[in-house]
Amino acid sequence: MLPNLGKTDLVELLRKMLLVRRWEERLIRLAEEGPSFGHYHVYVGQETIGIPALAALRPTDLIFPTHRNHGYLLGRGADPGRLLAEILGKETGLNKGKAGTLHASAPELGIPHTSAIVGGIVPIAAGAALAAQVKGSDQVSVALFGDGATEEGVTFEALNIASLWKVPVIFLCENNTEEALGAAAGGYPKSVTAANDLGNIARSVGVPAVVVDGTDSGAVFTAMKVAAERARASGGPTFVEARVVRWPGSNPLWPELIAGETELRYAWEPEAAPELLIRWYRNQDGLLRYLREMLSASLLEKDEAKEIDSEIIQHVEAAVRFARESAYPPPESAYLDVFARPSQ
Amino acid sequence: MSAATTDKAGEHFPDQRPDRELTYAEALVEAIAELMKDDPDFFVIGSYVLGLGPMRALFDQVRREYPMRVLDPPTAEIGFTGFGIGAAMNGLHVMVDLSTASFIFEAFPQVANEAANASYMSGGRLAVPIVFHFLHGLRGGGAAQHSHSPQAMLWNTPGLQIIMPSSPADVRGLLPAAIKSGNPTVFVDHSKLMPIKGIVSVSPKEIPLGVAEIKRSGSDVTVVATSYSVQQALPACDELASEGIEIELVDPRTVVPLDRRTILDSVSKTGRLVIVDETHRSCGVASEIAAIVSEEILEALKVPIIRVTVPDVPVPFSPVLERELDTTPERIAAAVRTQMMRKQLSRP
Ligand SMILES: Cc1ncc(C[n+]2csc(CCOP(=O)(O)OP(=O)(O)O)c2C)c(N)n1
Ligand SMILES: [Mg+2]
């Protein structure tokens, strides 16, 4: 189901999702070419969680991402070139090369802080909601985290305090563990929890929890809208779990384009997809599902979709050129910014 | 895995095979495998002992052979670290792997306030045979949250042994010693050490804790270095030798216990001291060593001590900025040259 929005907005969401997909695919190519920019994580396969979630919020609402943050930065309108420059460690990067992929943030876009410490962001987002509550603003704060963060005790503590103090926070848990390999199989860590329903962790402290199919953009959008309204009406926190099958390219410890870049025609010709990913593209990729839903609702023609896609690919190429041509920061700048308000 | 053979009378015949060249990662895995083989109470809790680099697959051998004794925990550092401590209090010998050193912050209450205090609070009656293992330091793109070197903070916590190997032979000999010591021990590894090669005895022996190794002898300047900094100091030694400056490179190998004697003797001989370490400058490992030398043998110093450390700045992401903070061979060599050029301290 598509989000309950007009055609213009729906096309805009598609653009954003495609931007995320193309930008991330390009990032993996850059990592292959080297030089290495360290360990990184891509948002491929989760576009239909983040982008509709952002659409359900107001621009003044705050969001607090994790190590899997690129989709949110792009979704909130961060310049693709400056985000890429950050990841390549350039002076023109969003954070002047201090953050890289793991910590890129954009306070001016309502993304004050990104933590790459699993669970680290959860109480911080709830604390920002406390400030909103104290100030009497109608701002909502969103903690973004993976299923892995529910293994950390700090997440439970944050849920409990948020429930006690009824702060306007949404806990958006992106559960991408389904069909993940796990560390024991030589892959990316897979969540290991005795709770077969993550929402029960929240419910145990009185935080209402809902589960949505993360490839169902409309369901994500509605769940986030309801949670945001509840928060704004002083109803307290909500736990939203969005489930997806992990994109197989994120199964290894380092992302891989195991079967090349996405082709839009896989949406309508699934048999054209590479063998390795045929099932994923057919049933588990939210982005292609969204595209199919747009086509079958006659909100878009195939040719229009292709045109949008090639525009976006060019836009991404321009971002790559910008990031590559940008200079590295002067080495002395390493000593700046330890304090935002230097004491001397 | 010990290669020595024993005849019927129980007499030892030393292995006649030549020593081998191993990578640091291979030596570490061999030590873990030996502990697994020799000690049925030895357990590993944690999944990323070798880090995220290409050598990580070497650990799969241990997983395969001892699946019941390699536990893959949830991402729950404070929880699984506490489990390790409790298990060690009740008869197991545990290696808890926190992977990236920064993640020990998630487990600090259990390490610093439980394990470190347990023996003392029991009046010396409770031994806690546990090793907290992690990979510290600048790893290339780790940025602020994945590049910590928490060993100085941990050194400020009485009740923890701290081990910092710098070579394959050292890690091979120190890990078994740490486990067998019976005390809570922080085992500090570095991802950049993993591919480093070195000769390891075919029948390796445990290396006693608190015994420094002089990695190079020389008479002009003492360089004390720890962990990966030792590997950074070695090329500096070569370069300086070609300029006619002879470095004595002292690797303490363990800082708790610390082999003060070897450091003090070397500085007494050379009269010059450069300390190289990847903890931040203030209250770092180098600060403590400098303080000890100043307190004990100030009169032996011909020139002031120089510390080559990571400045008091969180570790930035950009490779250019990260390099600026690194304890590179160039910085080490420059510090040594400064010492050689400085006017000697005059004393009344
Ligand atoms: C405290 C801490 N422990 C371990 C890690 C290493 N780590 C990075 S990502 C990750 C898995 C996170 O899984 P999840 O939260 O589900 O997010 P996903 O990457 O699957 O989106 C782990 C364990 C970390 N960053 N922080
Ligand atoms: Mg996950």
XYZ file of C-alpha atoms and ligand atoms in Angstrom:
719
model
C 0.000 0.000 0.000
C 1.232 3.489 -0.852
C 1.303 6.236 1.781
C -1.819 8.309 1.988
C -0.366 11.249 0.038
C -1.007 13.023 -3.250
C 0.700 12.154 -6.505
C 3.337 14.897 -6.312
C 4.394 13.793 -2.863
C 4.433 10.150 -3.873
C 6.684 10.889 -6.828
C 8.917 12.907 -4.541
C 9.204 9.926 -2.185
C 10.186 7.733 -5.107
C 12.874 10.216 -6.079
C 14.278 10.168 -2.592
C 14.270 6.394 -2.384
C 15.952 6.127 -5.738
C 18.511 8.696 -4.690
C 19.347 6.596 -1.652
C 19.582 3.401 -3.721
C 21.763 4.909 -6.454
C 23.957 6.849 -4.065
C 24.617 3.779 -1.906
C 25.317 1.572 -4.907
C 27.822 4.131 -6.102
C 29.372 4.264 -2.647
C 29.995 0.523 -2.753
C 31.739 0.958 -6.106
C 33.893 3.698 -4.619
C 34.811 1.427 -1.726
C 35.780 -1.305 -4.205
C 38.012 1.111 -6.089
C 39.586 2.368 -2.882
C 41.217 3.933 -1.033
C 39.323 2.452 1.879
C 37.155 4.768 3.940
C 36.843 2.300 6.782
C 33.982 0.077 7.785
C 30.615 1.313 6.513
C 26.954 0.361 6.229
C 24.454 1.065 3.485
C 20.719 1.699 3.538
C 19.885 -0.431 0.486
C 16.700 -2.400 1.099
C 15.435 -0.151 3.885
C 14.451 2.877 1.787
C 10.740 2.171 2.317
C 11.217 2.530 6.066
C 13.225 5.726 6.333
C 11.767 7.791 3.520
C 8.067 7.296 4.378
C 8.927 7.709 8.078
C 10.457 11.106 7.355
C 7.406 12.040 5.289
C 5.216 11.325 8.304
C 7.171 13.803 10.427
C 7.434 17.573 10.382
C 10.701 19.178 9.276
C 11.123 20.544 12.809
C 11.040 17.073 14.349
C 14.394 15.676 15.340
C 15.815 12.364 14.209
C 18.756 10.521 15.695
C 20.323 7.854 13.456
C 22.886 5.098 13.881
C 25.740 3.724 11.802
C 23.166 3.030 9.045
C 22.489 6.721 8.622
C 23.023 7.629 4.957
C 19.384 7.164 3.960
C 18.198 9.555 6.641
C 20.708 12.239 5.778
C 19.809 12.076 2.092
C 16.132 11.796 2.936
C 16.224 14.958 5.022
C 17.870 16.781 2.140
C 21.582 16.674 2.915
C 23.590 17.464 -0.193
C 24.635 14.143 -1.764
C 28.006 15.587 -2.728
C 28.764 16.898 0.735
C 27.699 13.632 2.362
C 29.960 11.720 -0.002
C 32.779 14.196 0.580
C 32.412 13.528 4.295
C 32.777 9.808 3.722
C 35.869 10.378 1.599
C 37.280 12.560 4.383
C 37.197 15.829 2.458
C 37.106 19.394 3.719
C 33.789 20.046 1.982
C 32.162 17.171 3.863
C 29.111 17.770 6.036
C 31.287 17.600 9.130
C 34.608 18.782 7.652
C 35.963 15.245 7.560
C 35.633 14.728 11.296
C 32.725 12.277 11.097
C 33.053 10.005 8.083
C 30.336 7.482 7.364
C 29.821 6.446 10.963
C 29.074 9.814 12.503
C 27.831 12.061 9.703
C 25.200 14.430 11.025
C 23.387 17.601 9.999
C 22.092 19.652 12.930
C 20.581 22.178 10.528
C 18.385 19.403 9.120
C 17.201 18.185 12.490
C 19.824 15.437 12.727
C 21.864 16.678 15.688
C 23.929 13.567 16.321
C 24.615 10.147 14.860
C 25.988 7.429 17.107
C 27.719 4.363 15.754
C 27.586 2.781 19.187
C 24.840 0.195 19.129
C 22.117 1.457 21.492
C 23.991 4.708 22.099
C 21.488 6.923 20.342
C 18.329 5.623 22.000
C 18.391 7.526 25.320
C 19.744 10.600 23.552
C 16.730 10.796 21.266
C 14.460 10.328 24.278
C 16.352 13.063 26.115
C 15.809 15.434 23.201
C 12.119 14.633 23.540
C 12.336 15.563 27.214
C 13.669 18.979 26.195
C 10.797 19.405 23.726
C 8.340 18.491 26.476
C 9.906 20.904 28.966
C 9.934 23.733 26.427
C 6.317 23.012 25.556
C 7.151 22.771 21.855
C 5.244 20.363 19.663
C 8.440 18.798 18.445
C 8.738 15.016 18.269
C 12.020 13.175 18.510
C 12.748 9.872 16.796
C 15.260 7.285 17.939
C 16.394 5.262 14.951
C 18.035 1.949 15.646
C 18.426 -1.591 14.448
C 17.188 -4.757 16.058
C 20.686 -5.130 17.502
C 20.117 -2.159 19.784
C 17.376 -4.056 21.604
C 20.118 -6.369 22.870
C 21.747 -3.495 24.731
C 20.500 -2.715 28.220
C 20.516 1.018 27.550
C 17.592 0.637 25.145
C 15.472 -0.881 27.864
C 16.438 1.876 30.271
C 15.493 4.524 27.728
C 12.109 2.873 27.069
C 11.372 2.751 30.764
C 12.275 6.374 31.463
C 10.438 7.564 28.353
C 7.362 5.707 29.515
C 7.575 7.078 33.059
C 8.046 10.634 31.874
C 5.756 10.329 28.825
C 8.175 12.148 26.565
C 7.289 12.733 22.887
C 9.623 10.164 21.365
C 9.163 7.456 18.751
C 11.377 4.413 18.942
C 11.714 3.279 15.333
C 13.400 -0.105 15.273
C 14.480 -1.306 11.836
C 14.556 -5.054 12.141
C 16.642 -6.298 9.219
C 17.757 -9.527 10.822
C 15.481 -11.803 8.848
C 17.579 -14.062 6.609
C 20.770 -12.476 7.927
C 23.811 -14.720 8.151
C 25.268 -13.829 11.504
C 28.796 -13.632 12.770
C 29.176 -17.366 13.317
C 28.641 -17.852 9.577
C 31.307 -15.285 8.812
C 28.839 -12.513 8.089
C 27.512 -9.353 9.611
C 26.266 -9.689 13.193
C 22.697 -10.888 13.336
C 20.499 -10.074 16.245
C 20.513 -12.590 19.027
C 17.569 -12.100 21.282
C 15.322 -14.325 23.281
C 12.391 -11.981 22.659
C 10.700 -13.336 19.551
C 8.627 -10.168 19.408
C 10.808 -7.111 20.011
C 7.733 -5.027 20.783
C 7.298 -7.024 23.984
C 10.383 -5.339 25.390
C 8.619 -2.004 24.994
C 5.222 -3.301 26.126
C 6.726 -4.620 29.331
C 7.282 -1.026 30.426
C 4.010 0.291 29.097
C 5.183 1.602 25.749
C 2.712 0.595 23.034
C 4.353 -1.293 20.191
C 3.343 -1.954 16.599
C 4.953 -4.078 13.916
C 4.849 -3.130 10.266
C 6.160 -4.689 7.086
C 9.093 -2.438 6.236
C 8.548 -2.913 2.510
C 5.038 -1.530 2.879
C 5.649 2.203 2.622
C 2.035 3.021 3.443
C 2.088 0.958 6.615
C 5.303 2.606 7.784
C 3.906 6.038 6.979
C 0.679 5.436 8.879
C 2.370 3.901 11.914
C 4.719 6.866 12.154
C 1.883 9.378 11.679
C -0.116 7.770 14.472
C 2.928 7.644 16.750
C 3.808 11.282 16.030
C 0.257 12.447 16.701
C 0.188 10.518 19.932
C 3.502 12.073 20.987
C 2.346 15.580 20.084
C -0.848 15.060 22.049
C 1.224 14.252 25.175
C 0.343 10.586 24.831
C 3.961 9.496 25.318
C 6.260 7.217 23.400
C 5.536 4.520 20.817
C 7.711 1.648 19.652
C 7.452 0.989 15.912
C 9.157 -2.107 14.579
C 9.592 -2.200 10.810
C 10.653 -5.598 9.510
C 12.528 -6.267 6.307
C 14.536 -9.121 4.918
C 18.117 -7.969 4.994
C 19.445 -6.951 1.575
C 21.802 -9.856 0.760
C 24.547 -7.390 -0.187
C 24.632 -6.393 3.487
C 25.097 -9.968 4.648
C 28.884 -9.965 4.405
C 30.746 -7.938 6.987
C 31.512 -5.363 4.284
C 28.740 -4.398 1.808
C 28.937 -5.967 -1.646
C 27.032 -5.451 -4.884
C 26.736 -9.198 -5.173
C 24.746 -9.008 -8.376
C 25.387 -5.542 -9.699
C 23.266 -2.422 -9.555
C 19.467 -2.477 -9.359
C 17.630 -2.192 -12.661
C 14.157 -0.680 -12.535
C 12.810 -3.234 -14.990
C 13.224 -5.911 -12.320
C 10.062 -4.355 -10.903
C 8.001 -5.449 -13.881
C 10.232 -8.195 -15.284
C 11.404 -9.975 -12.145
C 12.768 -12.869 -14.203
C 15.342 -10.450 -15.640
C 16.935 -10.071 -12.228
C 20.161 -11.927 -11.520
C 19.612 -15.389 -10.116
C 21.209 -14.522 -6.778
C 18.744 -11.773 -6.029
C 15.687 -12.818 -7.959
C 13.688 -13.624 -4.847
C 14.788 -10.512 -3.065
C 13.860 -8.202 -5.931
C 10.571 -9.977 -6.492
C 9.284 -10.103 -2.915
C 11.530 -8.342 -0.488
C 12.743 -5.101 -1.999
C 10.502 -2.305 -0.773
C 11.722 0.132 -3.394
C 10.661 -2.058 -6.319
C 7.412 -2.808 -4.549
C 6.776 0.922 -4.259
C 7.510 1.351 -7.932
C 5.139 -1.476 -8.856
C 2.437 0.091 -6.711
C 2.942 3.458 -8.401
C 2.708 1.839 -11.829
C -0.363 -0.186 -11.072
C -2.121 2.820 -9.559
C -1.278 4.619 -12.824
C 0.505 7.322 -10.904
C 3.539 6.864 -13.082
C 4.548 5.343 -16.396
C 7.561 3.077 -16.815
C 9.246 5.625 -19.034
C 8.749 8.356 -16.483
C 10.277 6.158 -13.828
C 13.269 5.477 -16.043
C 13.667 9.154 -16.707
C 13.630 10.004 -13.021
C 16.167 7.258 -12.449
C 18.585 8.512 -15.069
C 18.307 12.053 -13.727
C 19.165 10.726 -10.301
C 22.088 8.727 -11.613
C 23.472 11.906 -13.149
C 22.893 13.764 -9.933
C 24.853 11.058 -8.082
C 27.663 11.244 -10.625
C 27.871 14.980 -10.039
C 28.096 14.271 -6.312
C 30.935 11.831 -6.947
C 32.806 14.415 -9.002
C 32.295 17.038 -6.323
C 33.519 14.744 -3.558
C 36.498 13.506 -5.536
C 37.593 16.953 -6.605
C 37.256 18.375 -3.117
C 40.461 18.869 -1.170
C 41.392 17.118 2.026
C 41.160 19.316 5.085
C 44.354 21.011 6.243
C 46.031 18.695 8.784
C 46.011 21.446 11.434
C 42.237 21.387 11.419
C 42.490 18.125 13.376
C 42.948 20.282 16.481
C 39.831 22.388 15.939
C 36.261 21.686 17.076
C 37.054 19.759 20.263
C 34.776 22.285 21.899
C 32.046 24.110 20.003
C 32.602 27.014 22.379
C 36.343 27.138 22.919
C 37.165 28.126 26.473
C 40.020 30.390 25.416
C 49.698 -27.408 20.457
C 52.940 -27.414 22.404
C 55.457 -29.052 20.127
C 57.668 -30.513 22.835
C 57.489 -34.287 23.056
C 57.672 -36.408 26.145
C 59.119 -39.918 26.287
C 57.866 -42.710 28.509
C 59.998 -41.618 31.415
C 58.440 -38.169 31.173
C 61.664 -36.562 30.028
C 61.374 -33.597 27.680
C 63.109 -33.516 24.365
C 63.114 -30.085 22.812
C 61.469 -29.900 19.416
C 64.147 -29.946 16.761
C 62.089 -28.269 14.031
C 63.094 -24.727 13.143
C 61.119 -21.771 14.447
C 58.509 -20.398 12.091
C 57.412 -17.059 10.794
C 53.842 -16.289 11.799
C 51.629 -13.272 11.502
C 50.470 -11.691 14.723
C 46.943 -12.957 14.016
C 48.207 -16.509 13.468
C 50.201 -16.405 16.677
C 47.183 -15.125 18.605
C 44.941 -17.840 17.180
C 47.576 -20.480 17.935
C 47.713 -19.308 21.551
C 43.926 -19.463 21.851
C 43.859 -22.923 20.258
C 46.506 -24.144 22.678
C 44.535 -22.848 25.649
C 41.430 -24.572 24.300
C 43.335 -27.827 23.927
C 45.112 -27.773 27.266
C 42.427 -26.268 29.463
C 38.858 -27.580 29.271
C 37.734 -24.682 31.465
C 38.924 -22.076 28.958
C 36.114 -20.200 27.205
C 35.955 -17.352 24.730
C 32.958 -15.026 24.854
C 32.887 -12.757 21.808
C 32.973 -12.900 18.074
C 35.587 -10.556 16.640
C 38.887 -11.413 18.302
C 40.830 -10.551 15.133
C 38.792 -7.505 14.202
C 37.063 -6.804 10.901
C 40.057 -7.138 8.584
C 40.762 -9.929 6.100
C 42.550 -12.064 8.701
C 39.413 -12.478 10.781
C 38.603 -15.821 9.131
C 41.583 -17.422 10.881
C 39.516 -17.528 14.034
C 36.975 -19.825 12.352
C 39.328 -22.719 13.022
C 38.864 -22.247 16.769
C 35.120 -21.910 16.337
C 34.965 -25.129 14.366
C 37.101 -27.174 16.739
C 35.599 -25.892 19.966
C 32.051 -24.822 19.132
C 30.889 -25.291 22.721
C 33.560 -23.006 24.117
C 33.294 -20.058 21.759
C 30.148 -18.185 22.742
C 28.687 -15.600 20.345
C 26.921 -13.150 22.607
C 24.286 -10.584 21.727
C 25.478 -6.994 21.344
C 25.287 -6.550 25.082
C 28.766 -5.700 26.329
C 27.907 -4.969 29.918
C 25.902 -8.169 30.084
C 28.325 -10.619 28.507
C 31.324 -9.070 30.234
C 29.581 -9.554 33.555
C 28.794 -13.138 32.559
C 32.483 -13.690 31.938
C 33.366 -12.268 35.332
C 30.806 -14.375 37.127
C 31.909 -17.497 35.273
C 35.506 -16.750 36.198
C 34.468 -16.467 39.838
C 33.063 -19.962 39.576
C 35.857 -21.919 37.967
C 36.016 -20.995 34.288
C 38.959 -19.280 32.633
C 37.460 -16.707 30.373
C 38.572 -14.521 27.521
C 35.943 -11.862 26.903
C 36.424 -10.222 23.536
C 35.045 -6.702 23.255
C 36.337 -6.348 19.686
C 36.817 -2.579 19.168
C 38.364 -1.099 22.318
C 35.770 1.683 22.378
C 33.108 -0.886 23.220
C 34.659 -1.507 26.620
C 33.017 1.749 27.679
C 29.715 -0.135 27.417
C 31.143 -2.653 29.894
C 33.044 -0.296 32.200
C 30.998 -0.828 35.351
C 31.636 -4.566 35.206
C 35.334 -4.235 34.402
C 36.297 -1.293 36.591
C 33.899 -1.611 39.477
C 33.368 -5.362 39.726
C 36.266 -7.368 38.295
C 38.959 -4.924 39.327
C 37.709 -4.730 42.911
C 36.745 -8.343 43.470
C 39.991 -9.663 44.863
C 40.571 -6.656 47.109
C 37.048 -6.576 48.476
C 37.335 -10.268 49.352
C 40.509 -9.666 51.294
C 42.473 -11.463 48.616
C 40.337 -14.602 48.809
C 38.702 -14.443 45.372
C 40.675 -14.892 42.170
C 39.018 -13.783 38.925
C 40.800 -15.434 36.004
C 39.491 -13.346 33.146
C 41.010 -11.575 30.181
C 39.284 -8.576 28.615
C 40.513 -8.492 25.046
C 40.114 -5.626 22.580
C 41.676 -3.886 19.575
C 42.683 -0.342 20.364
C 43.866 2.696 18.515
C 43.884 4.337 15.132
C 42.719 1.740 12.660
C 42.061 3.797 9.559
C 38.616 5.364 9.343
C 37.496 4.316 12.806
C 36.764 7.965 13.638
C 35.879 9.198 17.101
C 33.795 6.276 18.317
C 35.942 3.338 17.137
C 39.528 4.433 17.746
C 39.973 4.582 21.493
C 42.961 3.442 23.497
C 41.375 3.010 26.932
C 44.392 1.371 28.561
C 45.443 4.526 30.383
C 41.994 4.901 31.944
C 42.171 1.260 32.912
C 45.655 1.752 34.332
C 44.048 4.292 36.631
C 41.936 1.437 37.987
C 43.861 -0.649 40.513
C 43.158 -4.355 40.306
C 43.630 -4.858 36.581
C 46.701 -6.281 34.905
C 47.395 -4.649 31.541
C 49.182 -6.388 28.708
C 50.204 -4.783 25.435
C 52.028 -7.111 23.061
C 53.747 -5.747 19.983
C 54.913 -8.829 18.092
C 53.785 -12.337 17.150
C 56.217 -13.921 19.620
C 54.972 -11.677 22.420
C 51.284 -12.276 21.859
C 51.980 -16.012 21.634
C 53.722 -16.028 25.001
C 51.659 -13.420 26.846
C 48.104 -14.631 26.246
C 48.602 -17.982 28.030
C 50.416 -16.166 30.819
C 47.526 -13.742 31.184
C 44.916 -16.503 31.381
C 46.988 -18.550 33.808
C 47.786 -15.570 36.031
C 44.383 -15.921 37.660
C 43.867 -12.159 37.724
C 41.585 -9.834 35.777
C 43.702 -8.754 32.855
C 43.177 -6.246 30.095
C 44.711 -7.611 26.912
C 45.357 -4.766 24.522
C 45.659 -5.668 20.828
C 45.758 -3.463 17.764
C 44.201 -4.221 14.385
C 47.316 -2.929 12.617
C 49.376 -5.563 14.425
C 47.374 -8.438 12.931
C 49.257 -8.776 9.611
C 52.715 -8.148 11.115
C 55.043 -11.110 10.736
C 57.665 -12.363 13.126
C 59.540 -15.445 14.227
C 57.746 -17.560 16.804
C 59.412 -20.470 18.543
C 58.182 -23.886 17.494
C 57.709 -24.641 21.184
C 56.680 -21.275 22.575
C 56.978 -20.579 26.258
C 54.861 -18.343 28.378
C 56.315 -14.883 28.803
C 56.218 -13.843 32.438
C 54.227 -10.672 33.130
C 56.294 -7.675 34.144
C 59.331 -8.447 32.007
C 60.193 -5.816 29.427
C 62.067 -6.681 26.271
C 64.812 -4.605 24.759
C 63.824 -4.765 21.114
C 67.002 -2.924 20.023
C 70.072 -2.057 22.038
C 71.764 1.294 21.706
C 73.495 3.905 23.756
C 72.247 7.306 22.572
C 68.527 7.536 23.297
C 66.068 5.247 25.083
C 62.752 4.924 23.280
C 60.021 3.272 25.343
C 57.145 2.194 23.129
C 54.066 0.014 23.604
C 51.781 -2.054 21.378
C 51.726 -0.984 17.719
C 53.944 2.011 18.530
C 56.830 -0.447 18.838
C 56.296 -1.357 15.191
C 56.281 2.335 14.331
C 59.494 2.897 16.306
C 61.424 0.141 14.510
C 61.716 1.928 11.140
C 62.623 5.112 13.021
C 65.465 3.183 14.676
C 66.758 2.084 11.261
C 66.631 5.561 9.872
C 68.355 7.086 12.888
C 71.036 4.385 12.833
C 71.925 5.507 9.325
C 72.427 8.984 10.806
C 74.680 7.524 13.478
C 72.128 7.691 16.322
C 71.782 4.441 18.266
C 68.377 3.882 19.857
C 67.661 1.529 22.706
C 64.072 0.441 22.099
C 62.416 -0.810 25.271
C 59.035 -2.524 25.049
C 57.513 -2.947 28.535
C 55.065 -5.520 27.072
C 52.969 -5.271 30.232
C 52.347 -2.039 32.123
C 50.667 -3.716 35.103
C 52.954 -5.176 36.308
C 55.574 -2.778 34.963
C 59.230 -3.657 34.615
C 60.571 -0.394 35.999
C 64.087 -1.772 36.344
C 64.667 -2.303 32.624
C 63.366 1.172 31.778
C 65.381 2.883 34.516
C 68.566 0.996 33.650
C 68.263 1.940 30.001
C 67.641 5.614 30.731
C 70.506 5.631 33.228
C 72.727 4.441 30.411
C 71.530 6.762 27.631
C 70.417 9.829 29.601
C 67.736 10.539 27.000
C 64.128 9.294 26.908
C 61.411 9.432 24.267
C 58.147 7.675 25.121
C 55.832 6.618 22.321
C 52.286 5.524 22.997
C 48.879 5.759 21.352
C 46.902 6.848 24.402
C 46.049 10.531 24.516
C 48.677 12.850 25.889
C 47.087 13.876 29.184
C 47.228 11.205 31.866
C 48.334 8.688 29.249
C 50.628 5.689 29.438
C 53.555 7.931 28.497
C 52.721 10.345 31.319
C 53.061 7.629 33.938
C 56.342 6.314 32.560
C 57.713 9.860 32.401
C 56.659 10.436 36.008
C 58.377 7.256 37.190
C 61.634 8.145 35.457
C 61.510 11.710 36.792
C 60.871 10.542 40.324
C 63.505 7.837 40.309
C 66.418 9.051 38.214
C 65.945 12.674 37.297
C 69.681 13.244 37.672
C 70.399 10.717 34.916
C 68.496 12.734 32.302
C 70.737 14.797 30.045
C 67.764 16.446 28.321
C 64.021 16.691 29.089
C 61.824 13.699 28.290
C 59.732 13.882 25.114
C 56.379 12.141 24.798
C 55.144 11.159 21.324
C 51.457 10.521 21.851
C 48.071 11.113 20.283
C 47.106 14.727 21.041
C 44.138 15.488 23.293
C 41.674 15.465 20.428
C 38.990 12.877 19.612
C 40.148 10.808 16.645
C 38.900 12.392 13.405
C 37.693 10.376 10.440
C 39.558 11.892 7.491
C 42.763 9.968 6.714
C 44.660 13.249 6.538
C 43.488 14.279 9.987
C 43.998 10.818 11.469
C 47.585 10.778 10.210
C 48.188 14.164 11.820
C 47.523 12.611 15.227
C 49.332 9.317 14.648
C 52.579 8.366 16.382
C 54.321 7.880 13.059
C 57.965 6.850 12.543
C 58.568 10.419 11.317
C 57.328 11.929 14.572
C 59.369 9.455 16.588
C 62.536 10.161 14.610
C 61.992 13.903 14.903
C 61.643 13.622 18.687
C 64.878 11.655 18.899
C 66.739 14.182 16.742
C 65.439 16.993 18.945
C 66.858 15.212 21.954
C 70.244 14.784 20.314
C 70.379 18.462 19.386
C 69.165 19.879 22.657
C 71.635 21.427 25.007
C 72.225 19.134 27.929
C 70.557 20.099 31.166
C 73.054 21.807 33.408
C 72.814 21.024 37.066
C 74.335 22.989 39.937
C 28.354 -0.967 21.539
C 28.687 -1.560 20.203
N 28.958 -2.875 20.133
C 29.261 -3.427 18.946
C 29.291 -2.666 17.814
C 29.671 -3.295 16.490
N 28.516 -3.299 15.590
C 28.385 -2.403 14.614
S 26.956 -2.593 13.789
C 26.523 -3.920 14.716
C 25.255 -4.647 14.482
C 24.129 -3.754 14.641
O 22.973 -4.422 14.308
P 21.652 -3.605 14.252
O 21.556 -2.695 15.414
O 20.556 -4.566 14.060
O 21.814 -2.668 12.998
P 21.989 -3.091 11.458
O 23.417 -2.876 11.165
O 21.555 -4.499 11.301
O 21.150 -2.128 10.704
C 27.482 -4.190 15.660
C 27.395 -5.277 16.641
C 29.011 -1.300 17.940
N 29.054 -0.466 16.887
N 28.690 -0.778 19.138
Mg 19.919 -5.406 12.268
